[in-house]
PDB file of C-alpha atoms in Angstrom:
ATOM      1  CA  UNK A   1      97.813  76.349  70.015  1.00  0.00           C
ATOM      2  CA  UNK A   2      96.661  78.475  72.434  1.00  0.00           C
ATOM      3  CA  UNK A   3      94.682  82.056  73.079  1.00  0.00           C
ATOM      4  CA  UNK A   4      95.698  85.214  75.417  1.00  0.00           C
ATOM      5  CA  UNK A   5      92.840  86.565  76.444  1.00  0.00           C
ATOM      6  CA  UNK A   6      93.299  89.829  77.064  1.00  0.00           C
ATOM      7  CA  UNK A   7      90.934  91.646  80.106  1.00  0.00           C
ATOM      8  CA  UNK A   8      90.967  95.335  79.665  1.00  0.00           C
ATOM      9  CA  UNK A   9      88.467  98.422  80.481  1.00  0.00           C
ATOM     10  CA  UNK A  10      88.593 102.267  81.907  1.00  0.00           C
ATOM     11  CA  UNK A  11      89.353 102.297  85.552  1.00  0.00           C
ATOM     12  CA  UNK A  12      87.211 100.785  88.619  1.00  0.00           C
ATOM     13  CA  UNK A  13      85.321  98.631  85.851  1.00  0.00           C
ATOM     14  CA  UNK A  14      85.464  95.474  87.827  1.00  0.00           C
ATOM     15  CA  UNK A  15      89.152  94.407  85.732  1.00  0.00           C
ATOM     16  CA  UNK A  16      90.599  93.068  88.762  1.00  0.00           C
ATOM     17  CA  UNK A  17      87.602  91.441  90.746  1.00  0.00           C
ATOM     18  CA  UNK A  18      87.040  89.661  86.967  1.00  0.00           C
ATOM     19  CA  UNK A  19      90.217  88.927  86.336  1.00  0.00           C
ATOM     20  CA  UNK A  20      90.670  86.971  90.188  1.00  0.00           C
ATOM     21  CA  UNK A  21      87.350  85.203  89.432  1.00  0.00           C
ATOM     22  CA  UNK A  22      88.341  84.025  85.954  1.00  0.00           C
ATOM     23  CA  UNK A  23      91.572  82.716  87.715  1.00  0.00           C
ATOM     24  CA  UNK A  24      89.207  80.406  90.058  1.00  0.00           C
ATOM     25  CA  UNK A  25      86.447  79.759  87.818  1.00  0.00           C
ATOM     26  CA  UNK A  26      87.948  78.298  84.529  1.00  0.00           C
ATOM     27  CA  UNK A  27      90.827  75.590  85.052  1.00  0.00           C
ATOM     28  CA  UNK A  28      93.558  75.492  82.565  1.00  0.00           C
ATOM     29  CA  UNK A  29      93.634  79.133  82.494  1.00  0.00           C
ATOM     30  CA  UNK A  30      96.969  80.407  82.755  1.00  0.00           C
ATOM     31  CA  UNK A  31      97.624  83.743  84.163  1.00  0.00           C
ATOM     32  CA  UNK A  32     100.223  86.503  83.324  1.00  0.00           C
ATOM     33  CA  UNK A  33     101.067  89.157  85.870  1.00  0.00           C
ATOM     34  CA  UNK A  34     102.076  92.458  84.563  1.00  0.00           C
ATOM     35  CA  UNK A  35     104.569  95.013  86.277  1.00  0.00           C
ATOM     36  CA  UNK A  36     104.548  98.112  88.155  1.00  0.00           C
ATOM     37  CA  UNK A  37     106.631 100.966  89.391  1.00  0.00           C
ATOM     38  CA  UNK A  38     103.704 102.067  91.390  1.00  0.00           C
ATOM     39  CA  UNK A  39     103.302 101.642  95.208  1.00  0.00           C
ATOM     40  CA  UNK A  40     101.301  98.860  96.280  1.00  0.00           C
ATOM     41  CA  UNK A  41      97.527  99.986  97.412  1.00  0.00           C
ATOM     42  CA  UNK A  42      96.538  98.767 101.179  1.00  0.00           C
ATOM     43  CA  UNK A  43      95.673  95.063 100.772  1.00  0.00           C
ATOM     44  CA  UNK A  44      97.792  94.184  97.942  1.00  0.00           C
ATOM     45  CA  UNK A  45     100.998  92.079  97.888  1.00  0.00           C
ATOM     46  CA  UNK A  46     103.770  91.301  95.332  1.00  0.00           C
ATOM     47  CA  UNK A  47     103.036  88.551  92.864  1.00  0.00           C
ATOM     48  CA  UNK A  48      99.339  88.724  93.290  1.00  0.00           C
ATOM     49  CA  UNK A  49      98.102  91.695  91.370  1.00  0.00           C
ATOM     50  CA  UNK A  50     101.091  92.643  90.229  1.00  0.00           C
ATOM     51  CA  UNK A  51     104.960  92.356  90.443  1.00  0.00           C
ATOM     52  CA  UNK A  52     105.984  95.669  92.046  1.00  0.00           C
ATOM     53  CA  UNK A  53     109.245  96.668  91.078  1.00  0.00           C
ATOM     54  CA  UNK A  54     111.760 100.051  90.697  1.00  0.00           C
ATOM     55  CA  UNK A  55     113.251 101.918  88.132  1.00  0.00           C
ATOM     56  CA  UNK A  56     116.311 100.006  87.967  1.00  0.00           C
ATOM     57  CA  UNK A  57     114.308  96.802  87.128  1.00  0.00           C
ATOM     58  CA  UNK A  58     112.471  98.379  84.423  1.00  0.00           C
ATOM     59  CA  UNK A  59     115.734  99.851  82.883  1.00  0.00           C
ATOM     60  CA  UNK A  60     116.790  96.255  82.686  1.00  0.00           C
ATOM     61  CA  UNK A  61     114.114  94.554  80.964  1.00  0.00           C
ATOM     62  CA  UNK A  62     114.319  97.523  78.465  1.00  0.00           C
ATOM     63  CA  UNK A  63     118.429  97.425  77.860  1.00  0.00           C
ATOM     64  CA  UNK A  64     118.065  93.108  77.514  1.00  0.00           C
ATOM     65  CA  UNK A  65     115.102  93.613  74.937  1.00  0.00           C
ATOM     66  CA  UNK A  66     112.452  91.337  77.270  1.00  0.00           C
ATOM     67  CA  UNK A  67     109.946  94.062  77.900  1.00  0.00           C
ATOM     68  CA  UNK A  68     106.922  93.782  75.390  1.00  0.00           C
ATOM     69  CA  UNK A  69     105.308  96.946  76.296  1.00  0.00           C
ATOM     70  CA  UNK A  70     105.295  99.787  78.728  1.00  0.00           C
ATOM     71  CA  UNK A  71     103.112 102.887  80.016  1.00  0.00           C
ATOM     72  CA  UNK A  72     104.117 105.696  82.211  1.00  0.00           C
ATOM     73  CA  UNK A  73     101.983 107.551  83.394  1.00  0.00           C
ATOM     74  CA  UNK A  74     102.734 111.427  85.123  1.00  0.00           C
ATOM     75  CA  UNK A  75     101.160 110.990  87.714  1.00  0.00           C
ATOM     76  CA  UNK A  76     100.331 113.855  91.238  1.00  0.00           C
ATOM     77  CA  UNK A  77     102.662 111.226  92.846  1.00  0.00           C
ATOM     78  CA  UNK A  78     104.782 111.265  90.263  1.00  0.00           C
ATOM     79  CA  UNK A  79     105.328 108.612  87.146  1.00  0.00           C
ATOM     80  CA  UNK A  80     104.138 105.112  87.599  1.00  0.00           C
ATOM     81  CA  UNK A  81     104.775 102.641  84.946  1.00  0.00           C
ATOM     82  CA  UNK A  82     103.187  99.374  83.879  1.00  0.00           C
ATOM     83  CA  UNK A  83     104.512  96.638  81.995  1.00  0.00           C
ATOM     84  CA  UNK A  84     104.622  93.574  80.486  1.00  0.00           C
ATOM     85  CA  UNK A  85     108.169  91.530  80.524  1.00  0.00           C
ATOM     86  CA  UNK A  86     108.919  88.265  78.691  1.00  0.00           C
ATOM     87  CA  UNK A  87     110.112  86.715  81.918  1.00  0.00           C
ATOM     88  CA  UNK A  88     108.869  83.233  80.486  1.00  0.00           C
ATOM     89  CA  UNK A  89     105.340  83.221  81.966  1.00  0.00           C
ATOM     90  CA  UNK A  90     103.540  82.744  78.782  1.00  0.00           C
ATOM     91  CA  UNK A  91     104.314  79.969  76.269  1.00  0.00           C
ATOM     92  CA  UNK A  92     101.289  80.122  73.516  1.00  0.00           C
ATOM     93  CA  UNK A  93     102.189  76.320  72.617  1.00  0.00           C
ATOM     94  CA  UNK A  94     101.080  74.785  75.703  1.00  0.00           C
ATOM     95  CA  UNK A  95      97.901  76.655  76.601  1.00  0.00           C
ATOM     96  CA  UNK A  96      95.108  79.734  77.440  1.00  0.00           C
ATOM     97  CA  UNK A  97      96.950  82.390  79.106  1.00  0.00           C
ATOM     98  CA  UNK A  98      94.983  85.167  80.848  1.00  0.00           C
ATOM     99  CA  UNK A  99      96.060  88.809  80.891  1.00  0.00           C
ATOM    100  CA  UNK A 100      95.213  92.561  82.138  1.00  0.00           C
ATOM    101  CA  UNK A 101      96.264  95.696  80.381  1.00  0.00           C
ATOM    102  CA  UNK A 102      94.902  98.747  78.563  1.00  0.00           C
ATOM    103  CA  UNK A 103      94.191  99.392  75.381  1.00  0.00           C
ATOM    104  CA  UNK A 104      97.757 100.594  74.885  1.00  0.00           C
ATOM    105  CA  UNK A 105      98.958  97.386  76.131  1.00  0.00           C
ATOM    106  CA  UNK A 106      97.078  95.374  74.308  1.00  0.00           C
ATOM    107  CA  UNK A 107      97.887  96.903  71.128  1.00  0.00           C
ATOM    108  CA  UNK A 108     101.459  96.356  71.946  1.00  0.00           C
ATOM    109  CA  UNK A 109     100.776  92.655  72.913  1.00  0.00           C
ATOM    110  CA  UNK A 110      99.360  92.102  70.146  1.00  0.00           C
ATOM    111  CA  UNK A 111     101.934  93.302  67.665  1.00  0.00           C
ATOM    112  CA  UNK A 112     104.658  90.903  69.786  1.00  0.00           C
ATOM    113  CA  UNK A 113     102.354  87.778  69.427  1.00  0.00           C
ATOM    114  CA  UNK A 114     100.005  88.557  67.304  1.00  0.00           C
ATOM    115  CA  UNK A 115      96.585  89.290  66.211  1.00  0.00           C
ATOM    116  CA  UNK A 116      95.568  85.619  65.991  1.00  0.00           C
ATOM    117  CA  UNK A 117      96.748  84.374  69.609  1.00  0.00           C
ATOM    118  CA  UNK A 118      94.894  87.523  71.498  1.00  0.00           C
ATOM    119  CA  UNK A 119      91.032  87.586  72.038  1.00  0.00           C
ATOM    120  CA  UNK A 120      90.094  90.658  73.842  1.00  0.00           C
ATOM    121  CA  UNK A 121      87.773  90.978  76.746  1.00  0.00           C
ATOM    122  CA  UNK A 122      87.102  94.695  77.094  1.00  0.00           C
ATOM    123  CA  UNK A 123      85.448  95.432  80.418  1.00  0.00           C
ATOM    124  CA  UNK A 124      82.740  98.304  79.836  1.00  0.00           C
ATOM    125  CA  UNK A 125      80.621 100.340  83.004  1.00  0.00           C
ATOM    126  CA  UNK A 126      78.077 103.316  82.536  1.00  0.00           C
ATOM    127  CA  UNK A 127      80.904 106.198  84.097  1.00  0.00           C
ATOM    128  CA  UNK A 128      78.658 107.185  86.633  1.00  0.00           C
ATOM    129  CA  UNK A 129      79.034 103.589  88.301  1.00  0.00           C
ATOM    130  CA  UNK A 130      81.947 103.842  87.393  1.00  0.00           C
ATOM    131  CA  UNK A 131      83.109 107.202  88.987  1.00  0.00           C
ATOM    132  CA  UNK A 132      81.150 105.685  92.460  1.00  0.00           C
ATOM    133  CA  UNK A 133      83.333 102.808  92.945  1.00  0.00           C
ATOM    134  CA  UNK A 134      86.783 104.636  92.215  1.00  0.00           C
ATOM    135  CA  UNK A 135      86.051 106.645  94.984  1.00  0.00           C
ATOM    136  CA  UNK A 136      84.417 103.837  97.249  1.00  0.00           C
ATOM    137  CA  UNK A 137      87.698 101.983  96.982  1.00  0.00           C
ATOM    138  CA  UNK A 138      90.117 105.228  97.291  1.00  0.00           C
ATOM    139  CA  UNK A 139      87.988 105.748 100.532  1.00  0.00           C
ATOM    140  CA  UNK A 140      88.775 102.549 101.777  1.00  0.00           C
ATOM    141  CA  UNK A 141      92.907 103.390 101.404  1.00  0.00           C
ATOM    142  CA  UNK A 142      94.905 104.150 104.687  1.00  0.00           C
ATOM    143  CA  UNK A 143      95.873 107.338 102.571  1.00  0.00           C
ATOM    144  CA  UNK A 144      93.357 108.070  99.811  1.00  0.00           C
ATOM    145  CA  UNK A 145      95.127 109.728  96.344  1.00  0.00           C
ATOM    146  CA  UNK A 146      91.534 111.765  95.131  1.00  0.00           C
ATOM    147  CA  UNK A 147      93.821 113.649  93.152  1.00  0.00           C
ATOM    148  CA  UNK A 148      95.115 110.772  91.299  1.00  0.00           C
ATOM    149  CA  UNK A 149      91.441 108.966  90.885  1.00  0.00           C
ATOM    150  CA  UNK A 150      90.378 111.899  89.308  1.00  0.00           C
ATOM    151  CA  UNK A 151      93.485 112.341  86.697  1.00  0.00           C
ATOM    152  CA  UNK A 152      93.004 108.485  85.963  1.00  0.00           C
ATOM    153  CA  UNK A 153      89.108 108.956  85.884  1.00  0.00           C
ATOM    154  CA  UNK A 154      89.576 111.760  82.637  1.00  0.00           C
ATOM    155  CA  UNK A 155      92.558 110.065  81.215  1.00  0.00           C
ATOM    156  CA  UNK A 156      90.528 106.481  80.980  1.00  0.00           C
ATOM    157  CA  UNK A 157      88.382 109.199  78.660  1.00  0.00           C
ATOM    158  CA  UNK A 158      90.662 109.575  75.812  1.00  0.00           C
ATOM    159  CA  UNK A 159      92.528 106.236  76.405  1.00  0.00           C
ATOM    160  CA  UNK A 160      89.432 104.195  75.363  1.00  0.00           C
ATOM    161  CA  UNK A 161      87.893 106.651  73.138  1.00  0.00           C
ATOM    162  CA  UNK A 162      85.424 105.233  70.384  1.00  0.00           C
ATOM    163  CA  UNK A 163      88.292 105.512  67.722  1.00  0.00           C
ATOM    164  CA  UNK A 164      90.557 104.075  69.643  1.00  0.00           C
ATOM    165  CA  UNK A 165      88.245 100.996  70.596  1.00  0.00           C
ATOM    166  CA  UNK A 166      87.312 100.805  66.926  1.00  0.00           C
ATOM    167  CA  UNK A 167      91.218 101.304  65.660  1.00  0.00           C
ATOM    168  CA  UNK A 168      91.680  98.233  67.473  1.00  0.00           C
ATOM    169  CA  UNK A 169      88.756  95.877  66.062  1.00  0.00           C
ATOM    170  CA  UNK A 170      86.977  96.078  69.613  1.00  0.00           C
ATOM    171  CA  UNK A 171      83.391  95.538  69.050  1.00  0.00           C
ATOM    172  CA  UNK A 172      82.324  93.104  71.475  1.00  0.00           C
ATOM    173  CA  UNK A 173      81.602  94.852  75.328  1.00  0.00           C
ATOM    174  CA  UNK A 174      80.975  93.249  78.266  1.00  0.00           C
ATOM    175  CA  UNK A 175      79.312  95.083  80.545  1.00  0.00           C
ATOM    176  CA  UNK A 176      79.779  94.817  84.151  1.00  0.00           C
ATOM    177  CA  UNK A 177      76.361  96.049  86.324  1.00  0.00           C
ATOM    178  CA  UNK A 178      76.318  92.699  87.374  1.00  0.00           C
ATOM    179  CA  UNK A 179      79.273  90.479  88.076  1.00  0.00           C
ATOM    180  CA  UNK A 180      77.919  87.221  87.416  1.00  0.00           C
ATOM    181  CA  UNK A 181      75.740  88.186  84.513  1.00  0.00           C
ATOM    182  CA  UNK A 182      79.030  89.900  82.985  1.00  0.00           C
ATOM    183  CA  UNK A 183      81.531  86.235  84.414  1.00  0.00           C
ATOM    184  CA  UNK A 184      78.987  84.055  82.389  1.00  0.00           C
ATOM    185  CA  UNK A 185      78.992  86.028  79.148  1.00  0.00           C
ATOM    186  CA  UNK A 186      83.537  86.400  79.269  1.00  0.00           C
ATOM    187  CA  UNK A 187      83.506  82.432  80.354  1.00  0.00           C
ATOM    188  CA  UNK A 188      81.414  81.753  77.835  1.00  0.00           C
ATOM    189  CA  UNK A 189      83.408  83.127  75.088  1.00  0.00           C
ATOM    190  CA  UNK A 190      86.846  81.574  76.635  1.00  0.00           C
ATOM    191  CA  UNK A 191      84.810  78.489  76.314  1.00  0.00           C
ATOM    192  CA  UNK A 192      84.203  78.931  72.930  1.00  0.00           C
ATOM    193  CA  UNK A 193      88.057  78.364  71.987  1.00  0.00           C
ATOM    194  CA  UNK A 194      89.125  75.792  74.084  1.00  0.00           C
TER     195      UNK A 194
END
């Protein structure tokens, strides 16, 4: 049987440079590639970091009963939503499955697989680090959205709250000053169930 590790953490913590280097670094590692309704950001493409898609898709998964969780957020742009479709990708029977959500979503994951099959990996960076590369990579955008780092910057605040980290059994942090120091520690502890 096997494990979903679940990456998560506040926003610009590294979730997506970690999650492409656990793709490359540990073999037999399935990955599972969430959904957006959000435009893609320079540099990204469909299938990679996520599977951008409309409305009218999500409406879909939702009337058929295959989508496992889902977060819209208002956004200045307006709402974006993520989610997470059974679309076949993960089968916990025949291996380690990788994943990247929120707290939210992993809650909801969770609950449709259960506690048992998910190990969480929650991402943690001192804010002020934090706050430096959100804008760092918003600068680097044909058309930065400040406005919209700056909403996700204080929501990431009350979405991984204390409680809400502790509501959800998360007590194990890895923290992400370094890259490779944080990789070791995370492959380490995928190691340790396979």
């Amino acid at each position: 049987m096997g494990k979903i590790f679940f990456l998560m953490g506040k926003s610009a913590s590294g979730k997506d440079t970690i999650y492409k280097e656990l793709q490359n670094r540990v073999s037999g590692l399935h990955t599972v590639l969430m959904y957006t309704t959000r435009p893609r950001r320079d540099g990204e493409t469909d299938g990679v970091e996520y599977y951008f898609r409309n409305e009218d898709f999500l409406e879909d998964c939702r009337r058929s009963g295959r989508l496992i969780e889902c977060r819209t957020y208002d956004t200045v742009y307006g709402p974006w939503s993520y989610f997470t479709v059974d679309d076949g990708q993960i089968d916990i029977k025949r291996g380690n499955y990788l994943m990247m959500g929120t707290l939210e979503s992993f809650e909801k994951v969770r609950a449709y697989y259960g506690a048992d099959d998910l190990v969480p990996l929650y991402i943690w960076v001192e804010d002020g680090l934090r706050l430096q590369r959100a804008l760092n990579r918003e600068k680097g955008q044909r058309e930065p959205k400040y406005k919209e780092l700056c909403r996700r910057y204080l929501a990431d605040e009350e979405d991984f709250s204390q409680e809400k980290l502790d509501a959800c059994g998360i007590r194990k942090y890895y923290d992400n000053r370094d890259l490779e120091q944080c990789l070791e520690k995370i492959m380490r502890e995928i190691y340790s169930y396979t």
